[in-house]
Every structure is written in C-alpha cells, then in structure tokens.
Amino acid sequence: FNLLFCGFIVAPDIIPKYYIWIYWWAPMAWAYRALLVNEFTSPDFQNVTSHQNQTEGQLALIEGGFTFHNGEAFGKDWIAWGAIYLIFYQLICVVVTGILLQFLRVKKKIISPSRPDTTNFSIIGNIGRQSVRGLIRRRESDQEGDGYHLIEDHDSLVTNGGGGGAGGSSSSSNYNNEMNDDDLDLPFTKVDLSFHDICYEVTASQTNEKLKLLKNINGVFRAGRMCALMGSSGAGKTTLMDVIALRKTAGTVEGEVRLNGHLQEPTSFRRCSGYVEQFDVQSPQLTVRETVLFSARLRLDRNNEAFQNTPNLVERYVDKIIKMMELNSEEGLLVGSDEEGGLSFEQTKRLSIAVELAASPSIIFLDEPTSGLDSRAALLVIQSLRKIAETGRTVCATIHQPSSAVFEMFDDLLLLKKGGSTVFHGELGEQSQNLIKYFEANGATLILKGENPATWMLTIQEINYDTDYAQCYLESDNSRELRLQLEEVQVNTNEAKKITFESEYASTRGERIKYMNERLRTIYMRSPSYNRSRIFLSIVISFLLGSIFLFDYQPEVMDEQYISGIFSTIFLSFIVIGILAITSVLPVMLKIRDVFYRHRAAGMLDDFPVALSLGVAEQPFLLICSTLFSIIFYFTIGLAPNFRKLVAFWGFFTFNWAIYSYFGQLFMCSVRGVQTAQILASIFIGINNFFSGLIVRPQFMTGFFQATYYMAPGHYVYEGLITTQFHDDNRTVIATIGSKFFDDLDCKKDATEVCSGTVAQFMESFFGGRFKHSNRFLDIGILAALLIVSR
C-alpha cells in the first residue's frame, strides 16, 4: 500500500476516490510529498516560466499531481505537516505496540498430526495404553559384597494413558521372541572396522595455530557388537566418528581405516555404511513410510541376488524395518516439524535410524542417539540398536551420560579424554567388570554399590587429575593386545570379505531423477502455506493493482499522468510478485537443501536430479500463479483485448516469476544460512528495482550504471512487458506543457491548441528510445539463459 499509493507509482490526482483514503493514511506518501515539496520549492527551481508565471518547481509538482483541488501546487507548509504526521504516526505505533504487548498473549499452538500429547513417553502402537514390554538390566548391589547381578524389572517402564502408574507387563521371553522375529534377511557383508594412528588437525580461526584434536587413536569396531564412543566435552568423540565415517571435509586427517583388513575406499564405504546425525533432518511433508521407502529405493543394491528371487523386496524390506523400529502405527503419519507438530523427538530418532537401516548397511554410526531423551525413550532407542547389532551389523554410537540400563547394552567402549587421547578401549564385560577392574587397577577410587559405571569412569578422571590415564592406557595390556590385533588385520586379509561396488550410486540416474521428482512433487503438494499463499496473493495483488484503473477503462484520450501511471503499475506488478516469489522460496529451499546435504553425504544422490526436480516441482505452481495474475491484472488495468498481447504479457510475467524463484533457490544453495541468502536476495531485488528502467530511466544510465542496467533481469522483463503492449498503441496522450514528451513533439508553449501524441510515441519519449519492440526476442533469449544459469 505504501509503495503503490505514495504518489510515485500512481500520481495522487489520478488515484480513484475509493482508494484516496489510503493515500492520506500511508506514511510513505507524507514523507514522499514532503521531500518533493522541499526539493522543488528550493532556490534551484525558482526560475519563473512563461506558463502562467509559475516556477519550474511548481510545474514539476503539478506534473506529478501534487496539487490542491484548484490545480495549485503544494507549498512549503506541507513539509511541516508531513513531519507532524510522521511523528504522531510513530507515537501511535509505539503506544499500540506497548498495549498489545501488555494485554495480548499470542501462544504458539502446536498440534501433532499423530495423536494428542497424553504422556511424555509411549510405545508406538498403542499410545499411552500399552505397557512397555522389556527387560531392564539394572545393577543392584549384591548382599555378599562388591559383585553385581542382573535382575528382571517389568514394572519400572510401564506407562498408562496419563501418567506413570503400573500396568500390565509381559515376560522378557516374549519380548526377546519379538526381536528375533524381525531378523533382516537381505544379504550383506559383515564388517570389522579397524583404525590405526588416527590424527586430526585443524587451523585455529583467529591465530592460525595448528590444533590437534585427535592424537594417534587406535581401535576396532567388530561385527555384531555395539561400541560406545564416550568422553568428556571436547574429548573428540564425535570428531573421531566423523573422521572414520568420512564426514570431515576440512582439516588434515592422518592414519588409516580398514574394513575387514582392506583399506577404506570412499565410494564403497558410503555404500555400505549409515550415519545418524544427532539432530537429523527429514522432510516434514512426507510420511514415515515414504521417508524410509525413499532411502531404500535409492540405496539398496539392485545387483543383490535377493532382488532377483523376491518380488516387491524393497517394500517388504521397508515393512520389516518399520516393524523392527516399532513405527508400525506411525507409518502413515507425516513426519512434521517442531513448529507445526508431528512425531515426538524420540520417534524422530528411531525414524532416522530406520532411514539408515533401509540401506542395509554393514556398519551404522550414530551421533548421540539418546541426547534430548528421557531415560525411558533413550532405552527404547538403544534397544532398537541392540536389534540391529544382533543381525550381525556393526554399531558405533557416541553416548553422553547414559543411564546404567543404557550403558549395559553396549558390548565395547572407546573412552577418550579431553585433547583427543585414548583412555580405555576394549570389552566392557558383564556388568562392566572389565572396565571397573581396569580403572581400579590404575588407582581409581572404588566404585560404590549401585553407582553408574558410565558416570563413575568420567568422574574419576576429574578427581584423579594427577593421573595420566592416557599414558596408563598406552602401557596397558589392552593397548598391546589391540596393536597386535591391528597388525594381524593388515597381514591376514581375506579377499572374499572385501567390500566393493560397481558404481558410485546404488540406483541409476534415471531412477534417482524419477524418485526425486516424485518426492519433491509430494512435498510441494503438501506445502499449503507456501503454495496456497502464493496463489491467494497473486489474485489479491493483481486485482488491487489493476483496480486503480478499473473505472477509467481504456480511455481513448489520456494525459501523461495516466499513461505513466499505467507504466509504473506494470513495473510495480512484476517487482512485487518477484519479491513475493524470492522471499517465500528461501525457507522452503532451506529445508530441501539440508535434507539433500544429508542424502549426498550418504551416497544417495548427486546434484543433477535435485536441481532438475526442483525446477519441475516449481513449474505447475509458477504457471498457475502467473496465469491467474496475468489474466486478472491484464483486464482490470485495461490493456488491449488482444490474444497475442495477452500471451506476450503472460510469457514475460512467467519468466519474471521463475527467475525470482529459481534465483532464490540459487542463493539459498550458495550460502550457509538463511540470513545471508536474504541479503543476496535483497541485493537482487534492489538491482531490479533501480535498474529495470522506471526509477532510473534507461536514457539517464551512463558510465558504470549502464552495466547494471544490462545486468538486471528486470530490465528485460520490463522492456518485454511494455513494448509488446504499447508499440502500436495509437490512442491519444495529451502532452503536459514543459514535459519531455511536450518537447519531443515540438509543441509550442504559447499555442492555443492542445498538443498531443500517441501512446507509442509517449513510450518512445518516456524511455528515451531505449525500449524497443524489436528487442523482444533478445529479451526472451537472455531471460531463458538466466533461467538456465540459475538451475
């Protein structure tokens, strides 16, 4: 409203009566009017002309429509009125804002599409009603002394609909039988992953000093076992896992990683491994099943013999994974998000594991899978990992402050100290006896009865700060045995266990394009806040802009203010829609981009299918929005009822919408954060605003600014829109005395007859002869080239 009715786009004296109240309300109109009056009443514009003894400044104000009803130009008093209005307007805004903050509370309402939030924790399947079935392995002190034993506890994890009361429980044998029923039957190669002398070094951002984050780390992760990576903050546990999993793209890595004795090869390793990030990202618009199925389709090896013998293997395998991760009742529900509701944090964790398990990996890495979960939810996630390990897969997870029950489920431990050195690596033993005996033998304080070994081992490192446990480990039997194992691994390699793949991707390029197209089309169809808002705003804005001239429709005779208002409104139409397109696409593209980064790191996708699919997914909505806007705007503003001209207007307008949308996607993919992308988008918008040909006309752009004129995509859009509509328009335009159009027509100021020309002549004069109808095919070619570049 401010831009349209400030007096620049549409002159004040031709704003229709039903919109004139907006002109007198808009603060930008008061500021713009005060600035113009201040400029044109200055001494620089006080030369008296021959036209009714008016000054140059007065004529300029009259030409712009800044006059009283009697045609007299505004005087200097409007500068003061403008200042007074703006001061009071600002005060009113501040007061109203304070009142709203004091008395109005807007709470974010999150509604989960899956279920009402009746409890903090539930087993998927029978939410809030089904008892948790499982075994908790709990340490309790032995009455005889320092030993530990396992007990069965069925009631401690039972939840009912609204609280923590006890409920019906089932036996541990039934639960274990269910676990065994979900064994995975897709063939895969079991992997023993070993690493030797792993070092990782980065450069400090401020001092350029070399920082060594990992120092000669050795270890083995064995098939069918779960290994916990632990350490205090800054110990480098996640860094080590990222280095092993090939997730580090910066810094210097030294050492070697072997799979079954063979050196790690990046392509094969990505194909045979899975990685679950701490804060994993999934597409909110997809269901649980669609998310897992997409991963399986792109990551399962089609050369596997099982595909030849079993029909619908991918779908059946996905069913098994969903059942295994206890997501059966949620498989048809949307993943959702924190803002709009969806799966709980614990369910999202298990979904992320299911997505990686869909690749049938030999080894799976998890970065703090229990962080952010309560003890019950954490136990469920670790039980899911236990199921995976029992299939023969290698499981490695970083864990932060696990409970006794969670810690007891791991087979092995790699413990690091701050600075990236190993403190312990080996089997935990039953009830962590190996770990406890190791530290107690090295002078650690005796563990108390019932104390959590995971907490105890971290605490003693802080208490016994004078003991160098890293040096103790280097001199220990554990370290010597590990070195012997690593030497044996290098010597005794089995070619039959070498993991190799014929191609970088499990699926063909055609399949990747097909499934990515289906995925993005689904995401766009389920994004009503994005697409419906674009359609709605297209209808509203097109009618609002065109309705200014609705009741003065296609006049045969007009003045300069009227036709320049038409030109300005056309300019505003593609600028406003462009701003809408580029700002609305940024947050949508951010989510798609982040999920793609995850898929690319997992070896699922390359850039081309995503770039192509994004263009295809946008097209239907671009065409719908552009068509609706063009038809409504074209006929309400009063352009020529000519089919070819209508098609030309629609074509250039569609180019404009696509360029803004695709450049928004480009900006979001070029930088890390959405704020930086918004800055790039603002620069893009600014270039189009100033150098498309209206705010600064082409004939006034000289020197460096000629380059910006030819760089601005809006220049080619605006030239196409204007020239295709008015190059042959012979309606009459009455020239304003003293205007450039008046001079170009060689009119005489003292003539008694009205001087006039055609709309086509006015267009030629208005743009200084720089906008030409003959350039339309060049404009189309350049806009098409810009679209290709943006993709």
Coordinates of C-alpha atoms in Angstrom, one line a residue, residues 4-5 9-10 14-16 18-19 543-552 562 569 636-637:
L4 CA 1.6 1.9 -4.6
F5 CA -0.2 4.9 -3.1
I9 CA 3.8 4.9 -8.9
V10 CA 0.4 6.4 -9.4
I14 CA -5.5 10.0 -10.6
I15 CA -5.8 7.7 -7.6
P16 CA -9.6 6.8 -7.6
Y18 CA -12.3 4.6 -3.3
Y19 CA -8.5 4.4 -2.7
F543 CA -6.8 -7.1 -8.6
L544 CA -5.6 -4.4 -6.2
L545 CA -3.1 -3.1 -8.8
G546 CA -5.4 -3.3 -11.7
S547 CA -8.5 -1.9 -9.9
I548 CA -6.9 1.6 -9.7
F549 CA -7.8 2.0 -13.4
L550 CA -10.9 -0.2 -13.3
F551 CA -13.4 2.6 -13.6
D552 CA -11.4 4.6 -16.1
Y562 CA -2.5 8.4 -16.6
T569 CA 1.8 0.0 -12.1
T636 CA -8.6 -4.9 -14.8
I637 CA -5.9 -2.4 -15.7

